[in-house]
mmCIF file of C-alpha atoms and ligand atoms in Angstrom:
data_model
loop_
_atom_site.group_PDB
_atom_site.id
_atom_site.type_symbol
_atom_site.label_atom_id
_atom_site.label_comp_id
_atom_site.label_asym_id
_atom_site.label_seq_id
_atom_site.Cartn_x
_atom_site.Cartn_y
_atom_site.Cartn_z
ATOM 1 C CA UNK A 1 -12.323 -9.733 23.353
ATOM 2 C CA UNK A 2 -14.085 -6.566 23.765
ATOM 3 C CA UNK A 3 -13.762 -3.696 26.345
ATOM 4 C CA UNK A 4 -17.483 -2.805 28.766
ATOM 5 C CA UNK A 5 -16.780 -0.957 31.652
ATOM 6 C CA UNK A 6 -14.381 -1.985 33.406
ATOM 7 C CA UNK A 7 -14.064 -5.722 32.024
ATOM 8 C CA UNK A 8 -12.210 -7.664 29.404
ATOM 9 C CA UNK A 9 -14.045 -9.852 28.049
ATOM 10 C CA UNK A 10 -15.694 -12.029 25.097
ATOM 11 C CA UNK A 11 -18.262 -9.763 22.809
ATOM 12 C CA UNK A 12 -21.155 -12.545 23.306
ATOM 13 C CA UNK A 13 -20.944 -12.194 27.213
ATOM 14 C CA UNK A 14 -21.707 -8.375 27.124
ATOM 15 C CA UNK A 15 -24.624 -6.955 28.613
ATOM 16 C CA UNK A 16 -26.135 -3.604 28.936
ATOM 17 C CA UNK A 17 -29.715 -2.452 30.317
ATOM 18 C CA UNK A 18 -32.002 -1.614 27.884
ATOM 19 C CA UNK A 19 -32.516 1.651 30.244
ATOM 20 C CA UNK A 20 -28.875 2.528 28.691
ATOM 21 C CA UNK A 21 -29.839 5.800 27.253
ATOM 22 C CA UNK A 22 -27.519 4.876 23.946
ATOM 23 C CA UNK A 23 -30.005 2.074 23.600
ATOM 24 C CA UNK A 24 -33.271 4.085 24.127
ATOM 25 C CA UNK A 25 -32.002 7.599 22.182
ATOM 26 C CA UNK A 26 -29.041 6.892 20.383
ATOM 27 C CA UNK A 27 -27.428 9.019 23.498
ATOM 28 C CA UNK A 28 -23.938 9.057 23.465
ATOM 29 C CA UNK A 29 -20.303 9.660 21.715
ATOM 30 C CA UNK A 30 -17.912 7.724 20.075
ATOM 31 C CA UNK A 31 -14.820 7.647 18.319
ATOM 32 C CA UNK A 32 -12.660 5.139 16.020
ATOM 33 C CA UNK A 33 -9.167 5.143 15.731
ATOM 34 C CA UNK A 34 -6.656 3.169 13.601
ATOM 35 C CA UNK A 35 -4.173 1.009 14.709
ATOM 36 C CA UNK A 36 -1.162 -0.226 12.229
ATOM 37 C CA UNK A 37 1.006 -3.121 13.155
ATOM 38 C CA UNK A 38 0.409 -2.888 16.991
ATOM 39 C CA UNK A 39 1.023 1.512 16.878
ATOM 40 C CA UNK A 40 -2.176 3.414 17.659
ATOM 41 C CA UNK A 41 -2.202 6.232 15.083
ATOM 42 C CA UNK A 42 -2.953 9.810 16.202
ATOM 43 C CA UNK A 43 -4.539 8.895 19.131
ATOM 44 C CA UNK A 44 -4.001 12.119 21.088
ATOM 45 C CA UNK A 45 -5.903 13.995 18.065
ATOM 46 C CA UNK A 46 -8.818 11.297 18.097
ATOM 47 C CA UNK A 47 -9.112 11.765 22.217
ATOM 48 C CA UNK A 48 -9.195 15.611 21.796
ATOM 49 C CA UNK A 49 -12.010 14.845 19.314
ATOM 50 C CA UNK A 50 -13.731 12.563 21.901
ATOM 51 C CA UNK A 51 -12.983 15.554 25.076
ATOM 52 C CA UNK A 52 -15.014 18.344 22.429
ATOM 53 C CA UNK A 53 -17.863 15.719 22.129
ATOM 54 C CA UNK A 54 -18.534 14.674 25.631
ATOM 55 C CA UNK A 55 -18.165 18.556 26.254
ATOM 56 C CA UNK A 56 -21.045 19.414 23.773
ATOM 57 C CA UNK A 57 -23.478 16.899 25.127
ATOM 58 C CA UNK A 58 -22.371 17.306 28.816
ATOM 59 C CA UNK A 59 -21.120 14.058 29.447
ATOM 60 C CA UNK A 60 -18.152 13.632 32.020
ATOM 61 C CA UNK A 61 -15.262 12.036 30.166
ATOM 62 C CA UNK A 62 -15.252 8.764 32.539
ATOM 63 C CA UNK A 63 -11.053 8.436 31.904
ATOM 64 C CA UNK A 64 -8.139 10.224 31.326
ATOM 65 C CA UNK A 65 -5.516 10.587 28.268
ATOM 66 C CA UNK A 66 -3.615 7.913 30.260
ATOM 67 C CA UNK A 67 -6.427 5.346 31.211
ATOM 68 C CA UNK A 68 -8.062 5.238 27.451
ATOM 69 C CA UNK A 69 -4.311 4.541 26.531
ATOM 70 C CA UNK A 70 -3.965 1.835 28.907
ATOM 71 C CA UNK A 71 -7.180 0.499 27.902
ATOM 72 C CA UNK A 72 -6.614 0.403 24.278
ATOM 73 C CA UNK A 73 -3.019 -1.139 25.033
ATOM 74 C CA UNK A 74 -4.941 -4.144 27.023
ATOM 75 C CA UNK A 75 -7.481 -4.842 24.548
ATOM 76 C CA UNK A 76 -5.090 -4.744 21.793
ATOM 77 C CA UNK A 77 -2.896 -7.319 23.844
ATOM 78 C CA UNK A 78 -5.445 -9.822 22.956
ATOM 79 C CA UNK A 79 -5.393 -9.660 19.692
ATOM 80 C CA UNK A 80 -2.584 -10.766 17.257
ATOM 81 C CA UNK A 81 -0.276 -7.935 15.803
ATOM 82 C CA UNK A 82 -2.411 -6.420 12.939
ATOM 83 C CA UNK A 83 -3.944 -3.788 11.872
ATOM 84 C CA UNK A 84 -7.134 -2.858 13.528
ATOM 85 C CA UNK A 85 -9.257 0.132 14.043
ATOM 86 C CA UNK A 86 -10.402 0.692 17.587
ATOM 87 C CA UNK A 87 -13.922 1.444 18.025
ATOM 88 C CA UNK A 88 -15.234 3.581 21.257
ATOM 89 C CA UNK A 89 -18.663 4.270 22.610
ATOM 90 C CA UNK A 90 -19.604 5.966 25.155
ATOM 91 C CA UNK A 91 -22.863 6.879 26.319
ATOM 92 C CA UNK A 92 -24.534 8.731 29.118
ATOM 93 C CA UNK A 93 -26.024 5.676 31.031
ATOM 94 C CA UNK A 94 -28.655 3.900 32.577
ATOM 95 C CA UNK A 95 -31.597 5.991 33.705
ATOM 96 C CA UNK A 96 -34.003 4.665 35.940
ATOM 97 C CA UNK A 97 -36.865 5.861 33.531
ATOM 98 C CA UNK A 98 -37.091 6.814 30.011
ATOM 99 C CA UNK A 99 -37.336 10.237 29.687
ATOM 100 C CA UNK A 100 -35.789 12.636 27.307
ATOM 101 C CA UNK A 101 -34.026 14.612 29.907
ATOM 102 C CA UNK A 102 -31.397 13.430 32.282
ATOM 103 C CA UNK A 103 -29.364 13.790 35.351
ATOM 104 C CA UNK A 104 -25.666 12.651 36.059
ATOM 105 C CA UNK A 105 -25.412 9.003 35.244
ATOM 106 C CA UNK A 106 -22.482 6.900 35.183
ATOM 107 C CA UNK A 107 -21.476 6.651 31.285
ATOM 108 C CA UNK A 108 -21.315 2.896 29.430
ATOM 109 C CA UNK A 109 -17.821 2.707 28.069
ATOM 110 C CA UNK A 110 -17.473 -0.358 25.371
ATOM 111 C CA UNK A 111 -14.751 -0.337 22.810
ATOM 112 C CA UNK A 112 -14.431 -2.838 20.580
ATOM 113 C CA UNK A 113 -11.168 -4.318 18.213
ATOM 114 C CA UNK A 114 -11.960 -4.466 13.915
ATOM 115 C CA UNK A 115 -9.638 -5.928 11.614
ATOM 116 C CA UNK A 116 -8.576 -2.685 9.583
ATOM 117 C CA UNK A 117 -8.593 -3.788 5.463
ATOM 118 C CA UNK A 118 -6.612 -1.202 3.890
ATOM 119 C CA UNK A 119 -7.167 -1.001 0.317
ATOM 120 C CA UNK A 120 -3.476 -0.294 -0.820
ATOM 121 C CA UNK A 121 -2.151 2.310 -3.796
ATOM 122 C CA UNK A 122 -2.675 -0.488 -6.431
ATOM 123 C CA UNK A 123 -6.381 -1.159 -6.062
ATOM 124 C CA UNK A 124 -6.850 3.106 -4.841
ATOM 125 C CA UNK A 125 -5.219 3.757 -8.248
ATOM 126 C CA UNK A 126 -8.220 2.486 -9.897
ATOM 127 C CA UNK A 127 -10.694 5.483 -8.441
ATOM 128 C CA UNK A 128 -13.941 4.960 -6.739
ATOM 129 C CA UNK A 129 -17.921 6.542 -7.442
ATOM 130 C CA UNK A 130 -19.493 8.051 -5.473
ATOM 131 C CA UNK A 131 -23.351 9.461 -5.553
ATOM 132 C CA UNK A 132 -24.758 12.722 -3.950
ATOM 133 C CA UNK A 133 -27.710 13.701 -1.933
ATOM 134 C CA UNK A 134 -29.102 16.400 0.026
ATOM 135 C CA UNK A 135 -27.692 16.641 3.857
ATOM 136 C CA UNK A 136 -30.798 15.640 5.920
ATOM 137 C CA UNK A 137 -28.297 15.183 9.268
ATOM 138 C CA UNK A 138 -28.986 17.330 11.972
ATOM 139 C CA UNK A 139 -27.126 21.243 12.459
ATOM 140 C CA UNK A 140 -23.912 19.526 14.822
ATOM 141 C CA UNK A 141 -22.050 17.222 12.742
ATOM 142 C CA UNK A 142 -19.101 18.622 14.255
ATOM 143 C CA UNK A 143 -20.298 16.055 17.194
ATOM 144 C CA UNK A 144 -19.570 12.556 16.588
ATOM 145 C CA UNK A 145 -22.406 11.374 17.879
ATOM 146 C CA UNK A 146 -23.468 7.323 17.643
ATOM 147 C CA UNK A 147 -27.036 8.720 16.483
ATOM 148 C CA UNK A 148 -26.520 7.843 13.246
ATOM 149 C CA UNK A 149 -29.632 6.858 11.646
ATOM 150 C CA UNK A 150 -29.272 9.678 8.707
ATOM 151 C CA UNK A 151 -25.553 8.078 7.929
ATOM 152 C CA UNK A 152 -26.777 4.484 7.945
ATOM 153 C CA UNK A 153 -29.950 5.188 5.440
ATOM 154 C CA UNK A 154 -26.815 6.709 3.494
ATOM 155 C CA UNK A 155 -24.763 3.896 3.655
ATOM 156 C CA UNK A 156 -27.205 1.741 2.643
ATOM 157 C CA UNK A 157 -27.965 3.848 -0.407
ATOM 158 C CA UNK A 158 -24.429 3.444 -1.324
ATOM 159 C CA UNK A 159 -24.448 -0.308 -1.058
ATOM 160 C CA UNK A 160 -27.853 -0.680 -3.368
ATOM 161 C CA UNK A 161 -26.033 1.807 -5.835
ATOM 162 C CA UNK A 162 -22.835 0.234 -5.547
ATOM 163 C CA UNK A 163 -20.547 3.119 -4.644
ATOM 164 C CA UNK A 164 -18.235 4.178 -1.926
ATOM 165 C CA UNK A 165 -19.688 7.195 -0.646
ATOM 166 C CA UNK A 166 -22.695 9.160 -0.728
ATOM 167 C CA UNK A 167 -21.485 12.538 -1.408
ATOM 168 C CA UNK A 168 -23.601 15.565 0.941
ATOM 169 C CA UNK A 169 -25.247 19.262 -0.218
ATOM 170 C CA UNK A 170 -26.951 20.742 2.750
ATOM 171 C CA UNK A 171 -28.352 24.430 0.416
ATOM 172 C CA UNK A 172 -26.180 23.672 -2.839
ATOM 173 C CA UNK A 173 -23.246 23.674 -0.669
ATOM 174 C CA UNK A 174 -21.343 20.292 -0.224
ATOM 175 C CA UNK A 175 -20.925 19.416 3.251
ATOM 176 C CA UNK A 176 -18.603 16.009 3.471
ATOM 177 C CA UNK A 177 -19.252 12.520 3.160
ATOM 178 C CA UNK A 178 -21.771 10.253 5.030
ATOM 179 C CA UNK A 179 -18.897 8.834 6.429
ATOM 180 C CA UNK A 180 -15.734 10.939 5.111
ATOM 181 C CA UNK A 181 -14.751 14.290 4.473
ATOM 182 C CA UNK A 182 -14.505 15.701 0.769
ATOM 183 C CA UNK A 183 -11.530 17.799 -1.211
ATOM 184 C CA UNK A 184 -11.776 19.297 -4.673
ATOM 185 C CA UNK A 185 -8.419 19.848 -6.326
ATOM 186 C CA UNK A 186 -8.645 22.408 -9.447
ATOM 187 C CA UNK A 187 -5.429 24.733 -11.040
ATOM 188 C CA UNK A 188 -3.158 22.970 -8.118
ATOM 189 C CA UNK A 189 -5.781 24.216 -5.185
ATOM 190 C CA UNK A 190 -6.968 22.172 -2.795
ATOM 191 C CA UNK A 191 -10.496 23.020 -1.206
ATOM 192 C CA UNK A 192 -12.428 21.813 1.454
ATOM 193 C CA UNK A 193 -15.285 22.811 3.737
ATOM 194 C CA UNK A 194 -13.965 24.554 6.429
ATOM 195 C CA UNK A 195 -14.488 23.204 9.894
ATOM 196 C CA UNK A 196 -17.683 24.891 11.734
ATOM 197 C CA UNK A 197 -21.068 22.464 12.625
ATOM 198 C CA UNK A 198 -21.681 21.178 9.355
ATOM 199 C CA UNK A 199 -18.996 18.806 9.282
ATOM 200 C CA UNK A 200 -17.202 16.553 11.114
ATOM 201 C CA UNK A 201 -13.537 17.638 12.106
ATOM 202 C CA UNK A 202 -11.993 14.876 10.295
ATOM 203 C CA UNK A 203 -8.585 13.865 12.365
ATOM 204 C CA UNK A 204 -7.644 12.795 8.149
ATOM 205 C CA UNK A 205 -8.754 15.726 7.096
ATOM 206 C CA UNK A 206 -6.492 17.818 8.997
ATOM 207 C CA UNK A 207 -3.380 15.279 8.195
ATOM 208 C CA UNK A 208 -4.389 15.732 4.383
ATOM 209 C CA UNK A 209 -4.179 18.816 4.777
ATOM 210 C CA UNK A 210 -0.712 18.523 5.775
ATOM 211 C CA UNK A 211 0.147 16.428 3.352
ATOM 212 C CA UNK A 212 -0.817 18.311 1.018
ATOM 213 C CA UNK A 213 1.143 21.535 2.202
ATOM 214 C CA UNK A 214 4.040 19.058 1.749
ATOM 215 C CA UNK A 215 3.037 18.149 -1.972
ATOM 216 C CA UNK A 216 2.804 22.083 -2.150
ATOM 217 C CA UNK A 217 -0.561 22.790 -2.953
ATOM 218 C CA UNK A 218 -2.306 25.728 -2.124
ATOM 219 C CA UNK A 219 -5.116 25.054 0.492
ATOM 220 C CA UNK A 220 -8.360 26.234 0.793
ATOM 221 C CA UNK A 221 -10.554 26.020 3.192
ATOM 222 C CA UNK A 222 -13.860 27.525 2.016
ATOM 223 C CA UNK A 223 -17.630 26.013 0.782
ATOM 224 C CA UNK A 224 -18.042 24.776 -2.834
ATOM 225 C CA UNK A 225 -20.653 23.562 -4.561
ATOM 226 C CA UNK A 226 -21.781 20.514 -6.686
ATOM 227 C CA UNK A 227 -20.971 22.198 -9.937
ATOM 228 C CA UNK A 228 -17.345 22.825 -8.766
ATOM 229 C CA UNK A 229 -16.972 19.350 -7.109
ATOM 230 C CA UNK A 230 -18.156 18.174 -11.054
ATOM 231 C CA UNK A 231 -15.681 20.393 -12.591
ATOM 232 C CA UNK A 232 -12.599 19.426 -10.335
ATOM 233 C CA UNK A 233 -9.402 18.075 -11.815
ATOM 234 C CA UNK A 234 -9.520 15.394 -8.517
ATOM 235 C CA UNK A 235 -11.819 14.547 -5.609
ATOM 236 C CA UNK A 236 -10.914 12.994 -3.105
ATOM 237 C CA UNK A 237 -12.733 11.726 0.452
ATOM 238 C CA UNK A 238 -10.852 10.972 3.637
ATOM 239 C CA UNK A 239 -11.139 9.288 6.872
ATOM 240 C CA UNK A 240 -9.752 6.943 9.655
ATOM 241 C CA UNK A 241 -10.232 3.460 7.817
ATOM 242 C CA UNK A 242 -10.201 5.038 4.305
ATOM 243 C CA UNK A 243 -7.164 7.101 4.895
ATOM 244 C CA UNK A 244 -7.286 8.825 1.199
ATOM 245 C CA UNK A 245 -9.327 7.929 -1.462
ATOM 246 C CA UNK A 246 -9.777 9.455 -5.155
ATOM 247 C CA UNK A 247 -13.065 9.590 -6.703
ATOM 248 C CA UNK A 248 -13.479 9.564 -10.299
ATOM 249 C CA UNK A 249 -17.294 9.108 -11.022
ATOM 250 C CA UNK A 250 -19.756 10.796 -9.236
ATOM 251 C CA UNK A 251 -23.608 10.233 -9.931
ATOM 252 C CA UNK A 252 -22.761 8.280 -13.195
ATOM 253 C CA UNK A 253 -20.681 11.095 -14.483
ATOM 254 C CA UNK A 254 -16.306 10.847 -14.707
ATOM 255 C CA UNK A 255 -14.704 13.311 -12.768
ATOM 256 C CA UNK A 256 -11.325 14.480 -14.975
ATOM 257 C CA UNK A 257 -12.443 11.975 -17.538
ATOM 258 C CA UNK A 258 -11.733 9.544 -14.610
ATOM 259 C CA UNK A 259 -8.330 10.328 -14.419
ATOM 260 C CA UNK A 260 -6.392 9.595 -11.143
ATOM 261 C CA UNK A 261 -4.114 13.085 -10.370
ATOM 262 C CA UNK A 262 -0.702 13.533 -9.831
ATOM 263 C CA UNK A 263 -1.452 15.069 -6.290
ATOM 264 C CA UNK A 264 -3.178 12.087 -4.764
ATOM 265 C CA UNK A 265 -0.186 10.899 -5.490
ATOM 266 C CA UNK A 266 1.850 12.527 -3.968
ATOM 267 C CA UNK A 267 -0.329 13.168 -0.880
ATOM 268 C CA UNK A 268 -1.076 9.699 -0.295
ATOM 269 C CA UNK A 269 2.407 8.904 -0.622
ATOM 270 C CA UNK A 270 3.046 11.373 1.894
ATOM 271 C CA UNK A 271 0.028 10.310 4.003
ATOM 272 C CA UNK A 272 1.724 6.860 4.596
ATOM 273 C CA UNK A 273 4.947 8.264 5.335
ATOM 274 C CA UNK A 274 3.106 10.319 8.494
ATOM 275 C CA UNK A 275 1.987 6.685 9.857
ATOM 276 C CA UNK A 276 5.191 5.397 9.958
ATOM 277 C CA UNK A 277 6.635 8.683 11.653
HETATM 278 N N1 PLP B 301 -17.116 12.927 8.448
HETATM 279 C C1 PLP B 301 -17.949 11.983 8.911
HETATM 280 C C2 PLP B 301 -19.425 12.221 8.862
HETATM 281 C C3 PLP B 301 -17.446 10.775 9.440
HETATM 282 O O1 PLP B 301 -18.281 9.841 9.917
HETATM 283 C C4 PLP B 301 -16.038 10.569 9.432
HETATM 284 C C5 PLP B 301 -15.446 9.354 9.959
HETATM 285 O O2 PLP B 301 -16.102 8.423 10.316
HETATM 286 C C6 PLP B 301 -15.215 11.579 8.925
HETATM 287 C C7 PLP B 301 -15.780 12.752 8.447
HETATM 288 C C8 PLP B 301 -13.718 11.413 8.900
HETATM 289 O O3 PLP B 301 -13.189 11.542 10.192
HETATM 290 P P1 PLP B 301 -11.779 10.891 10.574
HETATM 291 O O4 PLP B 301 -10.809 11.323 9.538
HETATM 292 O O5 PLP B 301 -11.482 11.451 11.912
HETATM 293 O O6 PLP B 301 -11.976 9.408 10.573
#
């Protein structure tokens, strides 16, 4: 059962226009959200997230707080007790032409139900490569924005190199993920880009950051480069379906001698204690 507009009902019975500008341009937002045995985690943070980038692109937010929550609670209803992540698109609409520039439409709204794998501390333990490559994304990757052909040329360079992540440098500074954001840990600091356009405002980024403050590391917000993320004692990427991941080989090379650190650790373990709060 997936969520279009209004309607309940079975993913091979949707239909949209192919005038829907998120067909035709790739024009619209969306957000995913995890859901762990039947509690929707941090929702509030992810629809804050969703408010900023409807705002940017001027489209109306078509529901409140109250109706996504309602609608996430329905669609969930269908589905047996799990964990799931729930995936939400919106986009500006169907135009009568196809032009580039628009007027007030009324938005598509489709959100869909995946089953949510969590990898669990054993297999995490065990580290994960990663590659890097230059940033080619647009300058507002603080939008989350369902134009996403950069990320999925990543992703696919990932799966033919058989690694996690593909690790970004937009002018020798690293950026985040395709798909996650990225810490260095070195002499018990914890860095990571600080939040402007190049990134995305990861809603696990700012809860690993609080972990971390619990583990009592010193954070640091502030740009680093490829030789530091090299030379760290841990890196680690974060996000919604990954919650915390270490990284111990990055473009063929071991990171710490592809040690897992203490601190991942500890700020996983804390991580899991936040979802169950
Ligand atoms: N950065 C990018 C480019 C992403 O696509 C994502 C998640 O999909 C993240 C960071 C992590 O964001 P969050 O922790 O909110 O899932």
């Amino acid at each position: 059962m997936v969520y279009l507009n209004g309607n309940f009902i079975a993913k091979n019975q949707c239909r949209i226009s192919v005038m829907d500008r998120g067909f035709l341009f790739g024009d619209g937002i969306y957000e995913v959200v995890s859901v762990y045995q039947g509690k929707i985690f941090s929702l509030n943070e992810h629809l804050q997230r969703l408010q900023k980038s409807l705002d940017s692109v001027k489209i109306a937010n078509p529901h409140t707080q109250k109706q996504w929550l309602e609608i996430c609670n329905k669609l969930l209803s269908y589905a047996p007790k799990g964990d799931y992540s729930i995936y939400f698109q919106i986009t500006r609409g169907v135009g009568a032409e196809r032009k580039h520039d628009f007027e007030t439409l009324t938005p598509t709204v489709y959100l869909q139900l995946s089953k949510l794998v969590l990898k669990g501390k054993k297999l995490l333990s065990q580290g994960f490569s990663a590659i890097t490559q230059e940033d080619i994304r647009w300058h507002r990757c603080d939008i989350k924005s369902t134009s996403l052909l950069a990320n999925t040329l990543y992703a696919q360079n990932a799966k033919e190199n058989q690694v996690e992540e593909v690790i970004l440098q937009r002018n020798n500074i690293i950026t985040e993920g395709a798909t996650s954001n990225v810490f260095i840990l070195k002499n018990n600091i914890l860095q990571t880009h600080p939040t402007d356009n190049n990134i995305l405002a990861g809603i696990t980024r700012d809860l690993t950051l609080k972990s971390a403050d619990a583990c009592s590391l010193e954070i640091n917000e502030s740009t680093f480069n490829r030789d530091d993320l090299m030379s760290a004692d841990e890196v680690w990427i974060s996000s919604s379906t990954r919650e915390i991941m270490p990284i111990n080989k990055i473009d063929s090379q071991a990171i710490n001698n592809g040690k897992i650190g203490k601190y991942w650790n500890c700020v996983y373990d804390h991580y899991q204690q936040l979802k169950n709060d």
